[in-house]
GROMACS .gro file of C-alpha atoms in nm:
model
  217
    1UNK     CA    1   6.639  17.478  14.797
    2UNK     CA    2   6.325  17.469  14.975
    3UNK     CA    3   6.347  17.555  15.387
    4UNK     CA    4   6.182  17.260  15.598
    5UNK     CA    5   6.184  17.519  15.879
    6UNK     CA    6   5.909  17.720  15.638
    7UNK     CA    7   5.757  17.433  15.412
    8UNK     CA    8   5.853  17.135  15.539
    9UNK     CA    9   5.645  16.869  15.573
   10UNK     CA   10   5.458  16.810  15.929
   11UNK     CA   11   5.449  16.455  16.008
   12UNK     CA   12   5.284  16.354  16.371
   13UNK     CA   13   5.517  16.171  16.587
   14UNK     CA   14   5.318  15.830  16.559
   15UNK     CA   15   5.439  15.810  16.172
   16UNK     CA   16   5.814  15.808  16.304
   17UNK     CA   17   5.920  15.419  16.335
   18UNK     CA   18   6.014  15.272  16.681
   19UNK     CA   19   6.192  15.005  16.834
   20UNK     CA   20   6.118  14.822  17.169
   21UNK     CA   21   6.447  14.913  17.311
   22UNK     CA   22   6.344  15.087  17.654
   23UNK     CA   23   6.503  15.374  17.871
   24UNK     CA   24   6.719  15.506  17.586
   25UNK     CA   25   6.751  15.915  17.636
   26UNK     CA   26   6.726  16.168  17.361
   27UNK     CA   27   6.951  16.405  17.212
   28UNK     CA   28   6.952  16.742  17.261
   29UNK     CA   29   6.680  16.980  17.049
   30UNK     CA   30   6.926  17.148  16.788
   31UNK     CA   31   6.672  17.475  16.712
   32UNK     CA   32   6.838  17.606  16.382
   33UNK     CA   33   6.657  17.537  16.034
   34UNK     CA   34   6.741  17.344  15.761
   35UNK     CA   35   6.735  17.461  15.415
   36UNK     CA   36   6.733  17.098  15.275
   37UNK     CA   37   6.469  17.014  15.089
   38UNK     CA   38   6.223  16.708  15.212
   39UNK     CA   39   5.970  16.474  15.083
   40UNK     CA   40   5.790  16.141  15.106
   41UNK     CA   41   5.949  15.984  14.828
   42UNK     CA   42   6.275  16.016  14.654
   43UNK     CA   43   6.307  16.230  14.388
   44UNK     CA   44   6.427  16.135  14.017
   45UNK     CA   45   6.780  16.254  13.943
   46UNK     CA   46   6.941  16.208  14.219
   47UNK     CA   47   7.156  15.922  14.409
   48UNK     CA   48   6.956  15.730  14.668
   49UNK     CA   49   7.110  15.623  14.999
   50UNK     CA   50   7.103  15.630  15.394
   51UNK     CA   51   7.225  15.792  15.645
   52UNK     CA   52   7.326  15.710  16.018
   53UNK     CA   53   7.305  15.904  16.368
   54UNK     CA   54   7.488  15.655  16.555
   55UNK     CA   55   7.485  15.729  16.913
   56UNK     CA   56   7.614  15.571  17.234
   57UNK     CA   57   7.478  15.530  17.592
   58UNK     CA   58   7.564  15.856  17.688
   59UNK     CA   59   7.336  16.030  17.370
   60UNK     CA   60   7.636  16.140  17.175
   61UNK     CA   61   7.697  16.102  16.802
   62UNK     CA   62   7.970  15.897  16.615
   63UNK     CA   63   8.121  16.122  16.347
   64UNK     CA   64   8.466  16.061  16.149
   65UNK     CA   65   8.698  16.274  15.971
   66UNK     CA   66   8.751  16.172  15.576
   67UNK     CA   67   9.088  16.058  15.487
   68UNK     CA   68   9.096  16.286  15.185
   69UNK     CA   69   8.988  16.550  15.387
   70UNK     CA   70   9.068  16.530  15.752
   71UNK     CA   71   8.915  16.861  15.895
   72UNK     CA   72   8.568  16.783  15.780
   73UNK     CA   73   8.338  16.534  16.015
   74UNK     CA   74   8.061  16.302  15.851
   75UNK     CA   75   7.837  16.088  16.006
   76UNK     CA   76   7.790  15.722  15.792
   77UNK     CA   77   7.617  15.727  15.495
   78UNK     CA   78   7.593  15.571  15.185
   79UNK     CA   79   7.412  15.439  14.849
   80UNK     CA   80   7.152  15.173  14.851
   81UNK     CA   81   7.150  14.890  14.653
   82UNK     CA   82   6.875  14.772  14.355
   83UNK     CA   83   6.599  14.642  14.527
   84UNK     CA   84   6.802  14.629  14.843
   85UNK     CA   85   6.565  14.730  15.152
   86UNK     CA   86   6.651  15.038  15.338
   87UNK     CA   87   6.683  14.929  15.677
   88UNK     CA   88   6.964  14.651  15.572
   89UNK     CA   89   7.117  14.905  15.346
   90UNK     CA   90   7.153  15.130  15.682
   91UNK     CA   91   7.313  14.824  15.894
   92UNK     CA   92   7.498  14.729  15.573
   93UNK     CA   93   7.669  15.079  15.531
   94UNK     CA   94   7.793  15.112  15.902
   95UNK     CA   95   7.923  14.784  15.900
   96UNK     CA   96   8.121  14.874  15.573
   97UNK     CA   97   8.269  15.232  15.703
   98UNK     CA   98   8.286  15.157  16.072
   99UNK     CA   99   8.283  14.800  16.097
  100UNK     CA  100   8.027  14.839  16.426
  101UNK     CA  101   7.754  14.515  16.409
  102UNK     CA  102   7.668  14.579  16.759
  103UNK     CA  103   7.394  14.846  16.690
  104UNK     CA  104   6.991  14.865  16.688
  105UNK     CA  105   6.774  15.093  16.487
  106UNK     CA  106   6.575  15.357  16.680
  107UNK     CA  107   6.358  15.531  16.456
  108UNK     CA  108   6.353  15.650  16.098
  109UNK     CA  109   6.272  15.955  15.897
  110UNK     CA  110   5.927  15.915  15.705
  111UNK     CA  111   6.059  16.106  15.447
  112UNK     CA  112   6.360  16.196  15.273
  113UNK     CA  113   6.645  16.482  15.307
  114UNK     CA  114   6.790  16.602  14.949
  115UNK     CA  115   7.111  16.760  14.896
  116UNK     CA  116   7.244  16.958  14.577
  117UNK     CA  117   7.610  16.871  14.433
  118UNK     CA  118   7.818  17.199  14.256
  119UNK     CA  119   7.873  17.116  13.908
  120UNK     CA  120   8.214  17.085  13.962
  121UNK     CA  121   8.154  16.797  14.236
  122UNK     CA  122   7.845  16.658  14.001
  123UNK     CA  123   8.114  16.574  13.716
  124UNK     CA  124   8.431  16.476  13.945
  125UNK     CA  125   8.149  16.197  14.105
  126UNK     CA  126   8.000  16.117  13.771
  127UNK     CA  127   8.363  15.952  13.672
  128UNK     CA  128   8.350  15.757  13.970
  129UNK     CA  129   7.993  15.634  13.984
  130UNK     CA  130   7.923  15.641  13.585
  131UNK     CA  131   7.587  15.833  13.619
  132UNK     CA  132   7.584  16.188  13.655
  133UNK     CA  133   7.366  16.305  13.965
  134UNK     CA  134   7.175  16.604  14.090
  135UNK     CA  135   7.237  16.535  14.434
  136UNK     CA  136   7.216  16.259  14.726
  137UNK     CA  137   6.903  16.197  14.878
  138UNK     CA  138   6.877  16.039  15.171
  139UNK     CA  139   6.649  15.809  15.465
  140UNK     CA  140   6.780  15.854  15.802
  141UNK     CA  141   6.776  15.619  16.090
  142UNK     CA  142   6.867  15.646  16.434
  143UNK     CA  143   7.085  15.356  16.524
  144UNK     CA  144   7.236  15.293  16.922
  145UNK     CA  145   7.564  15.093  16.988
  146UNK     CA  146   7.535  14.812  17.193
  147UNK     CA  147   7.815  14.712  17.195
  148UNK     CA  148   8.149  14.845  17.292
  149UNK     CA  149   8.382  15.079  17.132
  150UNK     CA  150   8.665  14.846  17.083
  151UNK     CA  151   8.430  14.712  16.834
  152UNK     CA  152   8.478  15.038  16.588
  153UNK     CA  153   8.691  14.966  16.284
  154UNK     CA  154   8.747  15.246  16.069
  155UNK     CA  155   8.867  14.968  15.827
  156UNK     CA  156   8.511  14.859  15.796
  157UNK     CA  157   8.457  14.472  15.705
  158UNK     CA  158   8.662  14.512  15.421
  159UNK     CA  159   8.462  14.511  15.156
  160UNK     CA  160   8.498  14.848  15.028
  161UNK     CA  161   8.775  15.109  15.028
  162UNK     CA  162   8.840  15.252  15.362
  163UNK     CA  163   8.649  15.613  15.383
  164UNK     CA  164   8.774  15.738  15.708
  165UNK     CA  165   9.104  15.848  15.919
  166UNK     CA  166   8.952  15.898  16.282
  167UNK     CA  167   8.690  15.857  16.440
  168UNK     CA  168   8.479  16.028  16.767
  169UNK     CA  169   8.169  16.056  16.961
  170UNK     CA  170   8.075  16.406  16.939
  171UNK     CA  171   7.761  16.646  17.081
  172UNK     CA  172   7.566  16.791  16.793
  173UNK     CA  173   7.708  17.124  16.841
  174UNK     CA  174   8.063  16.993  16.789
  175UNK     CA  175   7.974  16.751  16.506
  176UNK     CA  176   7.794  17.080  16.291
  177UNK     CA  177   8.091  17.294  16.356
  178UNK     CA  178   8.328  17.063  16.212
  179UNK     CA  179   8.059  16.940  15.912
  180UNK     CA  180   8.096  16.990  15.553
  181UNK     CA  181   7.889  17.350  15.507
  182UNK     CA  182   7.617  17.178  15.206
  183UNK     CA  183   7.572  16.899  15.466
  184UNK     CA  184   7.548  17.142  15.758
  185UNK     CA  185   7.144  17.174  15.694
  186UNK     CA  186   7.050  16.818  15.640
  187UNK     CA  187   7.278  16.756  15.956
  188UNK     CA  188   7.067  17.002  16.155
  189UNK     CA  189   6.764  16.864  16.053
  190UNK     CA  190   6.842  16.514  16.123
  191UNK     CA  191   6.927  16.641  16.467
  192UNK     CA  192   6.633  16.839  16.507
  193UNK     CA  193   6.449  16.554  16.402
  194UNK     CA  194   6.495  16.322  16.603
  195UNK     CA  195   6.503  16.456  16.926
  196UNK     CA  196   6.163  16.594  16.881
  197UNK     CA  197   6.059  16.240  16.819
  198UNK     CA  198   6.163  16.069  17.083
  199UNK     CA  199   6.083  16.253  17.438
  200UNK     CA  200   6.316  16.261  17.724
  201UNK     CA  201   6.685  16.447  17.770
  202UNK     CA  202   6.969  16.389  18.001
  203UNK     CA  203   6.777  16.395  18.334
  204UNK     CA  204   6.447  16.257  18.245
  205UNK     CA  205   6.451  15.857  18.250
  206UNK     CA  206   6.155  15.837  18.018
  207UNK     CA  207   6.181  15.481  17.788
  208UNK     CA  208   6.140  15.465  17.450
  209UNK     CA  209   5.811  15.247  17.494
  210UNK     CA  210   5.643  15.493  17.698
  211UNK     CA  211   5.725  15.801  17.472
  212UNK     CA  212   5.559  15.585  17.176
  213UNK     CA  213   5.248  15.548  17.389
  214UNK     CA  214   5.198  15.912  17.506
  215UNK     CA  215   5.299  16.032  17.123
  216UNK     CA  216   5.014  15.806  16.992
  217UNK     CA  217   4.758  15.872  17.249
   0.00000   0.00000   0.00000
């Protein structure tokens, strides 16, 4: 696969997409590369979906542990439907796994972060989705709780089968050490990402609106 760290596309900051929401406080700069590859539009052959970054007031991330695998930590993610639009596909897939309504969308990827499957795992998901895929590809958005955590449901709204056994806010270090190892790099760069977008860390009380302004000017 193709490094972003080496070929990766360069977007400025202003192409990132914003919300109004002021004085929210970015994560933490995760410096290692990702050898995901990237681009502006999804490629053919492989399954299209979203992906979350949840985080809470405090800037960390919402990851659970899979019920058919408990020592491996995902963040939300899933398909998207025909013609469905990807922002309600992203608020329609954390509802579904977490069963969290309370939440806003921060920013988004421009582009999109592609992931091989092993042949063995290409087949074994081909039975269950009746296509056979390359890989996932996925938009990412930024999403913030606002509400409380009482409000997190593992047993989502349910609509779908439940995905998840537990659930926790984690840093980004803690979340990639306990990651599946092919999502590791699209992990990292989601991370990376993001708080390179949107300015301000733990001490600095910069808003959301402000960092838009300076990042356009």
């Amino acid at each position: 696969m193709v490094s972003l760290g080496m070929f990766g596309p360069k977007y400025p900051y202003s192409l990132i997409k914003f919300s109004s929401t002021p004085n929210w406080k970015g994560l933490p700069l995760c410096s290692s590369s990702s050898s995901s590859s990237s681009m502006e539009f999804p490629p053919e052959g492989y399954r299209r979906g979203v992906g979350i970054c949840l985080i809470n007031s405090s800037g960390k991330i919402f990851a659970a542990s899979r019920l058919n695998r408990p020592e491996i930590w995902e963040m939300p993610q899933g398909g998207v439907n025909e013609g469905e639009d990807l922002k309600t596909a992203a608020k329609r897939e954390l509802v579904e796994e977490t069963g969290v309504v309370s939440a806003e969308i921060i920013a988004e990827l421009p582009y999109w972060l592609t992931y091989d499957f092993s042949p063995e795992v290409s087949i074994r998901l081909s039975k269950h989705w009746g296509v056979r895929y390359k890989g996932q590809t996925h938009k990412w958005f930024l999403m913030k709780l606002t509400g409380k955590d009482e409000e997190i449901n593992l047993l989502g709204d349910g609509t779908e089968r439940q995905e998840f056994g537990e659930w926790s806010w984690m840093s980004n270090e803690q979340l990639l050490n306990q990651a599946d190892k092919f999502r590791k790099p699209v992990y990292e760069q989601v991370m990376k990402e993001f708080a390179n977008f949107i300015l301000g860390n733990g001490d600095d009380d910069v808003s959301l609106k402000q960092s838009e302004n300076q990042l356009v000017s």
